PDB file of C-alpha atoms in Angstrom:
ATOM      1  CA  UNK Z   1       0.906  57.259 -55.967  1.00 94.00           C
ATOM      2  CA  UNK Z   2      -0.649  55.011 -53.162  1.00 91.00           C
ATOM      3  CA  UNK Z   3       1.427  56.410 -50.503  1.00 91.00           C
ATOM      4  CA  UNK Z   4       0.621  59.947 -51.588  1.00 94.00           C
ATOM      5  CA  UNK Z   5      -3.368  59.745 -51.372  1.00 92.00           C
ATOM      6  CA  UNK Z   6      -3.159  57.391 -48.583  1.00 92.00           C
ATOM      7  CA  UNK Z   7      -1.255  59.997 -46.806  1.00 90.00           C
ATOM      8  CA  UNK Z   8       0.795  57.152 -44.886  1.00 89.00           C
ATOM      9  CA  UNK Z   9      -1.875  55.064 -43.550  1.00 92.00           C
ATOM     10  CA  UNK Z  10      -1.450  51.448 -43.634  1.00 93.00           C
ATOM     11  CA  UNK Z  11      -5.083  50.099 -42.850  1.00 93.00           C
ATOM     12  CA  UNK Z  12      -5.006  46.238 -42.194  1.00 94.00           C
ATOM     13  CA  UNK Z  13      -9.151  46.265 -42.185  1.00 92.00           C
ATOM     14  CA  UNK Z  14     -11.915  47.769 -44.458  1.00 86.00           C
ATOM     15  CA  UNK Z  15     -12.867  49.556 -40.820  1.00 86.00           C
ATOM     16  CA  UNK Z  16      -9.222  51.183 -40.839  1.00 92.00           C
ATOM     17  CA  UNK Z  17      -9.428  52.165 -44.491  1.00 89.00           C
ATOM     18  CA  UNK Z  18     -12.624  54.073 -43.991  1.00 84.00           C
ATOM     19  CA  UNK Z  19     -11.301  55.945 -40.748  1.00 87.00           C
ATOM     20  CA  UNK Z  20      -7.516  56.563 -42.062  1.00 91.00           C
ATOM     21  CA  UNK Z  21      -7.802  57.114 -45.509  1.00 89.00           C
ATOM     22  CA  UNK Z  22      -9.073  60.338 -46.919  1.00 88.00           C
ATOM     23  CA  UNK Z  23     -11.943  60.847 -49.675  1.00 85.00           C
ATOM     24  CA  UNK Z  24     -10.265  62.079 -52.949  1.00 88.00           C
ATOM     25  CA  UNK Z  25     -11.337  63.594 -56.099  1.00 89.00           C
ATOM     26  CA  UNK Z  26      -8.839  63.444 -59.671  1.00 91.00           C
ATOM     27  CA  UNK Z  27      -6.714  66.186 -58.210  1.00 92.00           C
ATOM     28  CA  UNK Z  28      -5.469  64.009 -55.585  1.00 94.00           C
ATOM     29  CA  UNK Z  29      -3.722  61.767 -58.431  1.00 94.00           C
ATOM     30  CA  UNK Z  30      -2.389  64.560 -60.554  1.00 93.00           C
ATOM     31  CA  UNK Z  31       0.022  65.406 -61.794  1.00 94.00           C
ATOM     32  CA  UNK Z  32       0.927  61.859 -61.815  1.00 96.00           C
ATOM     33  CA  UNK Z  33      -1.862  59.901 -63.931  1.00 95.00           C
ATOM     34  CA  UNK Z  34      -2.159  63.206 -66.021  1.00 94.00           C
ATOM     35  CA  UNK Z  35       1.299  62.620 -67.217  1.00 95.00           C
ATOM     36  CA  UNK Z  36       0.768  58.856 -67.501  1.00 96.00           C
ATOM     37  CA  UNK Z  37       3.575  58.513 -65.059  1.00 96.00           C
ATOM     38  CA  UNK Z  38       4.246  54.766 -64.513  1.00 95.00           C
ATOM     39  CA  UNK Z  39       6.664  54.499 -61.918  1.00 95.00           C
ATOM     40  CA  UNK Z  40       4.714  55.766 -59.222  1.00 95.00           C
ATOM     41  CA  UNK Z  41       1.822  53.169 -60.088  1.00 95.00           C
ATOM     42  CA  UNK Z  42       1.489  49.431 -57.963  1.00 90.00           C
ATOM     43  CA  UNK Z  43       1.732  47.768 -61.095  1.00 93.00           C
ATOM     44  CA  UNK Z  44       2.621  48.490 -64.977  1.00 93.00           C
ATOM     45  CA  UNK Z  45      -0.421  49.813 -67.035  1.00 95.00           C
ATOM     46  CA  UNK Z  46      -1.081  47.720 -70.116  1.00 94.00           C
ATOM     47  CA  UNK Z  47      -3.163  50.337 -71.375  1.00 94.00           C
ATOM     48  CA  UNK Z  48      -4.117  53.830 -70.602  1.00 96.00           C
ATOM     49  CA  UNK Z  49      -7.645  55.168 -71.206  1.00 96.00           C
ATOM     50  CA  UNK Z  50      -9.244  58.592 -70.718  1.00 93.00           C
ATOM     51  CA  UNK Z  51     -12.300  60.549 -70.291  1.00 88.00           C
ATOM     52  CA  UNK Z  52     -13.982  62.609 -72.601  1.00 79.00           C
ATOM     53  CA  UNK Z  53     -13.133  65.952 -70.861  1.00 75.00           C
ATOM     54  CA  UNK Z  54     -16.487  67.440 -70.777  1.00 70.00           C
ATOM     55  CA  UNK Z  55     -16.125  68.346 -67.466  1.00 72.00           C
ATOM     56  CA  UNK Z  56     -13.812  71.113 -68.545  1.00 76.00           C
ATOM     57  CA  UNK Z  57     -11.608  70.585 -65.369  1.00 83.00           C
ATOM     58  CA  UNK Z  58      -8.995  68.634 -67.574  1.00 86.00           C
ATOM     59  CA  UNK Z  59      -8.487  68.551 -71.194  1.00 86.00           C
ATOM     60  CA  UNK Z  60      -9.027  64.631 -70.234  1.00 89.00           C
ATOM     61  CA  UNK Z  61      -8.661  62.488 -67.209  1.00 93.00           C
ATOM     62  CA  UNK Z  62      -6.165  59.822 -68.151  1.00 95.00           C
ATOM     63  CA  UNK Z  63      -6.703  56.261 -66.207  1.00 96.00           C
ATOM     64  CA  UNK Z  64      -4.215  53.470 -66.169  1.00 96.00           C
ATOM     65  CA  UNK Z  65      -5.555  49.923 -66.908  1.00 95.00           C
ATOM     66  CA  UNK Z  66      -3.210  47.363 -65.187  1.00 92.00           C
ATOM     67  CA  UNK Z  67      -2.852  43.874 -66.657  1.00 92.00           C
ATOM     68  CA  UNK Z  68      -5.227  42.410 -63.427  1.00 91.00           C
ATOM     69  CA  UNK Z  69      -7.971  44.910 -64.514  1.00 91.00           C
ATOM     70  CA  UNK Z  70      -7.309  44.162 -68.224  1.00 90.00           C
ATOM     71  CA  UNK Z  71      -7.924  40.330 -67.767  1.00 91.00           C
ATOM     72  CA  UNK Z  72     -10.870  40.823 -65.219  1.00 91.00           C
ATOM     73  CA  UNK Z  73     -12.491  43.042 -67.948  1.00 89.00           C
ATOM     74  CA  UNK Z  74     -12.279  39.964 -70.591  1.00 87.00           C
ATOM     75  CA  UNK Z  75     -13.981  38.210 -68.261  1.00 90.00           C
ATOM     76  CA  UNK Z  76     -16.898  40.582 -67.793  1.00 92.00           C
ATOM     77  CA  UNK Z  77     -17.247  41.675 -71.346  1.00 88.00           C
ATOM     78  CA  UNK Z  78     -17.418  37.470 -72.566  1.00 87.00           C
ATOM     79  CA  UNK Z  79     -20.048  37.115 -69.954  1.00 91.00           C
ATOM     80  CA  UNK Z  80     -21.954  39.871 -71.195  1.00 92.00           C
ATOM     81  CA  UNK Z  81     -21.840  38.368 -74.446  1.00 89.00           C
ATOM     82  CA  UNK Z  82     -23.389  35.304 -73.093  1.00 92.00           C
ATOM     83  CA  UNK Z  83     -25.987  37.268 -71.469  1.00 94.00           C
ATOM     84  CA  UNK Z  84     -26.860  39.013 -74.725  1.00 93.00           C
ATOM     85  CA  UNK Z  85     -27.616  36.370 -76.528  1.00 94.00           C
ATOM     86  CA  UNK Z  86     -29.486  33.993 -74.443  1.00 92.00           C
ATOM     87  CA  UNK Z  87     -33.345  34.118 -74.276  1.00 87.00           C
ATOM     88  CA  UNK Z  88     -34.157  32.362 -70.260  1.00 89.00           C
ATOM     89  CA  UNK Z  89     -32.212  31.924 -67.310  1.00 90.00           C
ATOM     90  CA  UNK Z  90     -29.098  28.936 -67.394  1.00 88.00           C
ATOM     91  CA  UNK Z  91     -29.305  29.026 -71.075  1.00 90.00           C
ATOM     92  CA  UNK Z  92     -26.048  29.615 -73.389  1.00 90.00           C
ATOM     93  CA  UNK Z  93     -26.127  30.161 -77.177  1.00 90.00           C
ATOM     94  CA  UNK Z  94     -23.578  30.664 -79.619  1.00 88.00           C
ATOM     95  CA  UNK Z  95     -22.231  34.327 -79.098  1.00 87.00           C
ATOM     96  CA  UNK Z  96     -21.668  37.131 -81.694  1.00 91.00           C
ATOM     97  CA  UNK Z  97     -18.142  37.403 -84.098  1.00 94.00           C
ATOM     98  CA  UNK Z  98     -18.968  40.338 -86.697  1.00 97.00           C
ATOM     99  CA  UNK Z  99     -19.868  43.461 -84.776  1.00 97.00           C
ATOM    100  CA  UNK Z 100     -21.237  46.483 -85.692  1.00 97.00           C
ATOM    101  CA  UNK Z 101     -18.935  49.158 -84.062  1.00 95.00           C
ATOM    102  CA  UNK Z 102     -20.747  52.138 -83.206  1.00 93.00           C
ATOM    103  CA  UNK Z 103     -19.340  53.887 -80.304  1.00 92.00           C
ATOM    104  CA  UNK Z 104     -16.001  55.448 -79.300  1.00 91.00           C
ATOM    105  CA  UNK Z 105     -12.629  54.536 -79.993  1.00 94.00           C
ATOM    106  CA  UNK Z 106      -9.593  54.055 -78.189  1.00 93.00           C
ATOM    107  CA  UNK Z 107      -8.673  55.629 -75.929  1.00 94.00           C
ATOM    108  CA  UNK Z 108     -11.917  55.839 -74.402  1.00 93.00           C
ATOM    109  CA  UNK Z 109     -13.052  53.070 -72.008  1.00 91.00           C
ATOM    110  CA  UNK Z 110     -15.420  51.444 -74.964  1.00 91.00           C
ATOM    111  CA  UNK Z 111     -12.487  51.299 -77.603  1.00 93.00           C
ATOM    112  CA  UNK Z 112     -10.218  49.976 -75.075  1.00 93.00           C
ATOM    113  CA  UNK Z 113     -12.697  47.011 -74.037  1.00 91.00           C
ATOM    114  CA  UNK Z 114     -13.270  46.390 -77.737  1.00 93.00           C
ATOM    115  CA  UNK Z 115      -9.228  45.816 -78.184  1.00 93.00           C
ATOM    116  CA  UNK Z 116      -9.702  43.183 -75.367  1.00 91.00           C
ATOM    117  CA  UNK Z 117     -12.532  41.124 -76.841  1.00 90.00           C
ATOM    118  CA  UNK Z 118     -10.521  41.295 -80.274  1.00 93.00           C
ATOM    119  CA  UNK Z 119      -7.472  39.830 -78.670  1.00 91.00           C
ATOM    120  CA  UNK Z 120      -9.060  37.299 -76.685  1.00 89.00           C
ATOM    121  CA  UNK Z 121     -12.099  36.110 -78.574  1.00 89.00           C
ATOM    122  CA  UNK Z 122     -11.373  37.458 -82.220  1.00 92.00           C
ATOM    123  CA  UNK Z 123     -14.189  39.193 -82.402  1.00 93.00           C
ATOM    124  CA  UNK Z 124     -14.497  41.163 -86.043  1.00 96.00           C
ATOM    125  CA  UNK Z 125     -15.744  45.206 -86.021  1.00 97.00           C
ATOM    126  CA  UNK Z 126     -17.295  47.006 -88.784  1.00 98.00           C
ATOM    127  CA  UNK Z 127     -15.209  49.270 -89.409  1.00 97.00           C
ATOM    128  CA  UNK Z 128     -11.805  47.864 -88.040  1.00 97.00           C
ATOM    129  CA  UNK Z 129     -10.671  49.289 -84.766  1.00 96.00           C
ATOM    130  CA  UNK Z 130      -7.690  50.819 -85.932  1.00 95.00           C
ATOM    131  CA  UNK Z 131      -9.040  52.431 -89.133  1.00 96.00           C
ATOM    132  CA  UNK Z 132     -12.295  53.456 -86.994  1.00 96.00           C
ATOM    133  CA  UNK Z 133      -9.440  55.676 -84.750  1.00 95.00           C
ATOM    134  CA  UNK Z 134      -8.263  57.521 -88.153  1.00 95.00           C
ATOM    135  CA  UNK Z 135     -12.204  58.766 -88.985  1.00 96.00           C
ATOM    136  CA  UNK Z 136     -14.942  61.207 -87.203  1.00 94.00           C
ATOM    137  CA  UNK Z 137     -17.776  59.577 -85.675  1.00 92.00           C
ATOM    138  CA  UNK Z 138     -20.628  59.945 -88.427  1.00 92.00           C
ATOM    139  CA  UNK Z 139     -17.372  58.565 -90.741  1.00 95.00           C
ATOM    140  CA  UNK Z 140     -17.680  55.759 -88.708  1.00 95.00           C
ATOM    141  CA  UNK Z 141     -20.993  54.720 -88.441  1.00 93.00           C
ATOM    142  CA  UNK Z 142     -21.255  55.163 -92.059  1.00 92.00           C
ATOM    143  CA  UNK Z 143     -18.088  53.241 -93.041  1.00 95.00           C
ATOM    144  CA  UNK Z 144     -19.634  50.399 -90.383  1.00 95.00           C
ATOM    145  CA  UNK Z 145     -22.893  50.403 -91.807  1.00 94.00           C
ATOM    146  CA  UNK Z 146     -22.043  49.734 -95.464  1.00 92.00           C
ATOM    147  CA  UNK Z 147     -19.358  47.104 -94.446  1.00 95.00           C
ATOM    148  CA  UNK Z 148     -22.166  45.220 -92.351  1.00 96.00           C
ATOM    149  CA  UNK Z 149     -24.458  45.358 -95.503  1.00 94.00           C
ATOM    150  CA  UNK Z 150     -21.775  43.870 -97.486  1.00 94.00           C
ATOM    151  CA  UNK Z 151     -19.987  41.139 -95.010  1.00 96.00           C
ATOM    152  CA  UNK Z 152     -23.126  41.026 -92.660  1.00 97.00           C
ATOM    153  CA  UNK Z 153     -22.933  40.947 -88.886  1.00 98.00           C
ATOM    154  CA  UNK Z 154     -24.639  39.361 -85.962  1.00 96.00           C
ATOM    155  CA  UNK Z 155     -23.952  41.732 -82.981  1.00 96.00           C
ATOM    156  CA  UNK Z 156     -23.652  45.186 -82.208  1.00 95.00           C
ATOM    157  CA  UNK Z 157     -21.706  47.201 -79.786  1.00 94.00           C
ATOM    158  CA  UNK Z 158     -22.413  50.574 -79.586  1.00 91.00           C
ATOM    159  CA  UNK Z 159     -24.584  53.695 -77.992  1.00 92.00           C
ATOM    160  CA  UNK Z 160     -28.484  53.294 -77.833  1.00 91.00           C
ATOM    161  CA  UNK Z 161     -29.259  56.683 -79.336  1.00 92.00           C
ATOM    162  CA  UNK Z 162     -26.891  55.913 -81.935  1.00 93.00           C
ATOM    163  CA  UNK Z 163     -28.588  52.327 -82.773  1.00 94.00           C
ATOM    164  CA  UNK Z 164     -32.226  54.126 -82.725  1.00 95.00           C
ATOM    165  CA  UNK Z 165     -30.618  56.699 -85.268  1.00 93.00           C
ATOM    166  CA  UNK Z 166     -29.388  53.893 -87.652  1.00 94.00           C
ATOM    167  CA  UNK Z 167     -32.700  52.236 -87.662  1.00 94.00           C
ATOM    168  CA  UNK Z 168     -34.363  55.429 -88.358  1.00 94.00           C
ATOM    169  CA  UNK Z 169     -32.529  55.824 -91.163  1.00 91.00           C
ATOM    170  CA  UNK Z 170     -33.023  52.456 -92.400  1.00 92.00           C
ATOM    171  CA  UNK Z 171     -36.762  52.883 -91.812  1.00 90.00           C
ATOM    172  CA  UNK Z 172     -36.734  56.438 -93.680  1.00 87.00           C
ATOM    173  CA  UNK Z 173     -34.488  55.697 -96.379  1.00 76.00           C
ATOM    174  CA  UNK Z 174     -32.488  52.273 -96.965  1.00 56.00           C
ATOM    175  CA  UNK Z 175     -35.148  50.882 -98.842  1.00 49.00           C
ATOM    176  CA  UNK Z 176     -35.493  53.500-101.639  1.00 57.00           C
ATOM    177  CA  UNK Z 177     -31.796  53.667-102.333  1.00 59.00           C
ATOM    178  CA  UNK Z 178     -31.041  53.436-106.050  1.00 59.00           C
ATOM    179  CA  UNK Z 179     -30.073  50.049-107.541  1.00 58.00           C
ATOM    180  CA  UNK Z 180     -27.431  51.300-109.809  1.00 59.00           C
ATOM    181  CA  UNK Z 181     -25.712  53.021-106.744  1.00 64.00           C
ATOM    182  CA  UNK Z 182     -25.217  49.477-105.443  1.00 69.00           C
ATOM    183  CA  UNK Z 183     -24.153  47.696-108.840  1.00 66.00           C
ATOM    184  CA  UNK Z 184     -20.198  47.740-107.357  1.00 76.00           C
ATOM    185  CA  UNK Z 185     -21.352  45.983-103.772  1.00 84.00           C
ATOM    186  CA  UNK Z 186     -23.237  42.923-105.058  1.00 89.00           C
ATOM    187  CA  UNK Z 187     -23.918  41.515-101.492  1.00 92.00           C
ATOM    188  CA  UNK Z 188     -25.171  44.693 -99.669  1.00 90.00           C
ATOM    189  CA  UNK Z 189     -27.718  45.026-102.899  1.00 90.00           C
ATOM    190  CA  UNK Z 190     -28.619  41.427-102.585  1.00 92.00           C
ATOM    191  CA  UNK Z 191     -28.860  42.313 -98.771  1.00 94.00           C
ATOM    192  CA  UNK Z 192     -31.271  45.077 -99.281  1.00 91.00           C
ATOM    193  CA  UNK Z 193     -33.493  43.488-102.413  1.00 91.00           C
ATOM    194  CA  UNK Z 194     -33.904  40.517 -99.138  1.00 95.00           C
ATOM    195  CA  UNK Z 195     -34.968  43.059 -96.492  1.00 94.00           C
ATOM    196  CA  UNK Z 196     -37.376  44.957 -99.029  1.00 92.00           C
ATOM    197  CA  UNK Z 197     -39.234  41.575 -99.659  1.00 95.00           C
ATOM    198  CA  UNK Z 198     -39.283  40.921 -96.037  1.00 96.00           C
ATOM    199  CA  UNK Z 199     -40.610  44.535 -95.175  1.00 95.00           C
ATOM    200  CA  UNK Z 200     -43.639  44.218 -97.755  1.00 95.00           C
ATOM    201  CA  UNK Z 201     -44.553  41.040 -96.631  1.00 97.00           C
ATOM    202  CA  UNK Z 202     -44.626  42.612 -93.051  1.00 97.00           C
ATOM    203  CA  UNK Z 203     -46.565  45.674 -94.110  1.00 96.00           C
ATOM    204  CA  UNK Z 204     -43.774  48.232 -92.769  1.00 94.00           C
ATOM    205  CA  UNK Z 205     -40.926  50.265 -93.711  1.00 94.00           C
ATOM    206  CA  UNK Z 206     -37.784  48.595 -93.308  1.00 95.00           C
ATOM    207  CA  UNK Z 207     -35.842  47.623 -90.547  1.00 96.00           C
ATOM    208  CA  UNK Z 208     -32.638  46.464 -89.405  1.00 97.00           C
ATOM    209  CA  UNK Z 209     -33.844  43.401 -88.279  1.00 97.00           C
ATOM    210  CA  UNK Z 210     -34.906  42.917 -91.903  1.00 97.00           C
ATOM    211  CA  UNK Z 211     -31.349  43.154 -92.845  1.00 96.00           C
ATOM    212  CA  UNK Z 212     -29.478  41.437 -90.125  1.00 97.00           C
ATOM    213  CA  UNK Z 213     -30.094  38.418 -88.028  1.00 97.00           C
ATOM    214  CA  UNK Z 214     -28.471  39.866 -84.596  1.00 96.00           C
ATOM    215  CA  UNK Z 215     -27.731  37.401 -81.702  1.00 95.00           C
ATOM    216  CA  UNK Z 216     -27.358  39.920 -79.258  1.00 93.00           C
ATOM    217  CA  UNK Z 217     -25.909  43.814 -78.731  1.00 93.00           C
ATOM    218  CA  UNK Z 218     -24.126  45.091 -75.866  1.00 90.00           C
ATOM    219  CA  UNK Z 219     -24.939  48.796 -75.170  1.00 89.00           C
ATOM    220  CA  UNK Z 220     -24.672  51.592 -73.171  1.00 84.00           C
ATOM    221  CA  UNK Z 221     -25.803  55.385 -72.776  1.00 80.00           C
ATOM    222  CA  UNK Z 222     -27.822  57.360 -70.385  1.00 79.00           C
ATOM    223  CA  UNK Z 223     -30.728  56.855 -72.253  1.00 84.00           C
ATOM    224  CA  UNK Z 224     -30.884  53.060 -72.404  1.00 84.00           C
ATOM    225  CA  UNK Z 225     -33.728  52.409 -70.681  1.00 84.00           C
ATOM    226  CA  UNK Z 226     -35.866  55.269 -72.278  1.00 89.00           C
ATOM    227  CA  UNK Z 227     -34.907  53.301 -75.830  1.00 91.00           C
ATOM    228  CA  UNK Z 228     -34.661  49.673 -75.270  1.00 90.00           C
ATOM    229  CA  UNK Z 229     -37.878  48.871 -76.148  1.00 92.00           C
ATOM    230  CA  UNK Z 230     -37.614  50.977 -79.409  1.00 95.00           C
ATOM    231  CA  UNK Z 231     -34.448  48.967 -80.412  1.00 95.00           C
ATOM    232  CA  UNK Z 232     -35.869  45.936 -79.567  1.00 95.00           C
ATOM    233  CA  UNK Z 233     -38.955  46.656 -82.123  1.00 96.00           C
ATOM    234  CA  UNK Z 234     -35.833  48.054 -84.928  1.00 97.00           C
ATOM    235  CA  UNK Z 235     -33.493  45.452 -84.258  1.00 97.00           C
ATOM    236  CA  UNK Z 236     -34.952  42.329 -83.508  1.00 96.00           C
ATOM    237  CA  UNK Z 237     -33.166  41.697 -79.739  1.00 94.00           C
ATOM    238  CA  UNK Z 238     -33.322  43.230 -76.553  1.00 92.00           C
ATOM    239  CA  UNK Z 239     -30.064  45.181 -76.012  1.00 93.00           C
ATOM    240  CA  UNK Z 240     -28.179  44.315 -72.858  1.00 94.00           C
ATOM    241  CA  UNK Z 241     -27.239  47.539 -70.896  1.00 93.00           C
ATOM    242  CA  UNK Z 242     -23.979  47.968 -69.337  1.00 93.00           C
ATOM    243  CA  UNK Z 243     -22.854  50.070 -66.802  1.00 91.00           C
ATOM    244  CA  UNK Z 244     -19.387  51.067 -66.841  1.00 90.00           C
ATOM    245  CA  UNK Z 245     -16.786  54.579 -66.814  1.00 89.00           C
ATOM    246  CA  UNK Z 246     -13.381  55.274 -67.074  1.00 90.00           C
ATOM    247  CA  UNK Z 247     -12.009  55.460 -63.444  1.00 88.00           C
ATOM    248  CA  UNK Z 248     -13.974  52.190 -62.648  1.00 89.00           C
ATOM    249  CA  UNK Z 249     -14.389  50.538 -66.004  1.00 91.00           C
ATOM    250  CA  UNK Z 250     -16.934  47.670 -65.970  1.00 92.00           C
ATOM    251  CA  UNK Z 251     -19.109  48.485 -62.723  1.00 93.00           C
ATOM    252  CA  UNK Z 252     -22.399  46.722 -63.524  1.00 94.00           C
ATOM    253  CA  UNK Z 253     -24.510  44.972 -66.181  1.00 94.00           C
ATOM    254  CA  UNK Z 254     -27.752  42.958 -66.676  1.00 94.00           C
ATOM    255  CA  UNK Z 255     -28.160  39.446 -67.048  1.00 93.00           C
ATOM    256  CA  UNK Z 256     -30.334  36.681 -68.328  1.00 91.00           C
ATOM    257  CA  UNK Z 257     -33.553  38.917 -67.245  1.00 91.00           C
ATOM    258  CA  UNK Z 258     -32.701  42.233 -68.787  1.00 90.00           C
ATOM    259  CA  UNK Z 259     -33.879  43.900 -65.956  1.00 88.00           C
ATOM    260  CA  UNK Z 260     -31.959  45.654 -62.882  1.00 89.00           C
ATOM    261  CA  UNK Z 261     -28.210  45.737 -62.547  1.00 91.00           C
ATOM    262  CA  UNK Z 262     -25.955  43.344 -61.169  1.00 92.00           C
ATOM    263  CA  UNK Z 263     -22.189  44.663 -59.672  1.00 92.00           C
ATOM    264  CA  UNK Z 264     -19.456  43.554 -60.666  1.00 89.00           C
ATOM    265  CA  UNK Z 265     -17.305  43.378 -57.634  1.00 82.00           C
ATOM    266  CA  UNK Z 266     -13.857  41.843 -58.697  1.00 84.00           C
ATOM    267  CA  UNK Z 267     -13.262  45.282 -60.550  1.00 85.00           C
ATOM    268  CA  UNK Z 268     -14.565  47.788 -58.119  1.00 82.00           C
ATOM    269  CA  UNK Z 269     -14.261  47.907 -54.245  1.00 78.00           C
ATOM    270  CA  UNK Z 270     -17.880  48.859 -53.841  1.00 76.00           C
ATOM    271  CA  UNK Z 271     -18.838  50.199 -50.682  1.00 72.00           C
ATOM    272  CA  UNK Z 272     -22.413  51.046 -48.962  1.00 72.00           C
ATOM    273  CA  UNK Z 273     -23.781  52.250 -45.904  1.00 70.00           C
ATOM    274  CA  UNK Z 274     -22.990  50.059 -43.021  1.00 75.00           C
ATOM    275  CA  UNK Z 275     -25.456  48.343 -41.697  1.00 79.00           C
ATOM    276  CA  UNK Z 276     -25.071  49.971 -37.872  1.00 80.00           C
ATOM    277  CA  UNK Z 277     -25.575  53.384 -39.749  1.00 76.00           C
ATOM    278  CA  UNK Z 278     -28.555  52.201 -41.510  1.00 78.00           C
ATOM    279  CA  UNK Z 279     -30.555  51.403 -38.513  1.00 82.00           C
ATOM    280  CA  UNK Z 280     -29.356  55.282 -37.070  1.00 80.00           C
ATOM    281  CA  UNK Z 281     -31.003  56.382 -40.192  1.00 76.00           C
ATOM    282  CA  UNK Z 282     -34.221  54.612 -39.533  1.00 81.00           C
ATOM    283  CA  UNK Z 283     -34.399  55.647 -35.852  1.00 82.00           C
ATOM    284  CA  UNK Z 284     -34.194  59.189 -36.928  1.00 71.00           C
TER     285      UNK Z 284
END
């Protein structure tokens, strides 16, 4: 596949790569990737991930994840959990182990990443990953919510807009749930009663932070910047924003200060305007 897209070029430097290898689109990797052909890859795929298909050009864009990428992804996501729990530079605190799962399942990239974290670090998700794949998104969020009430969670892995939605649901209705409906769920009942006391003492509606003590949360979504302060008010912790895509996997993430993103160069070849071209641009 590399010989095909590089059109026989064998660059020995970055400069040669720039001049010899053409720009490509997903079309240049078809039909091989669409058909998940592994014999044309430089390394065997341990997983295949796909996009949402919203572009309409393809039902899905399938992308292979090699063993090397699979391992690097684990390091980066564990680092993300450290950053998500720290409150100042250099601080390392216990990372979460029980997560509310509020994002897309495998073979979407978010689901693939969750499997790697479960495999490497024994993280527990509500609902469980295999079970989640058989549910609609709304069913998954609802099941995860009730499991979290019974079992407790100390971490959140999800999309920012979904977490705001869960927070609004709790704020508007969880405090008014009928006790009789929870008699079969004693752990959930006790958690809600304790949360009601906390919210009444605070003089406000119930919020997720009254139900759970979250150590950290890793989130994604184009609206993360818009919702991050609202999420902190609802959940009690600042969400760590991660930028990822199916094709490039983890591109960048916030670190201990929760401000701008830091690139992860070991996952992707990140190329910016060369210094010589920058000076030409300044002169013009």
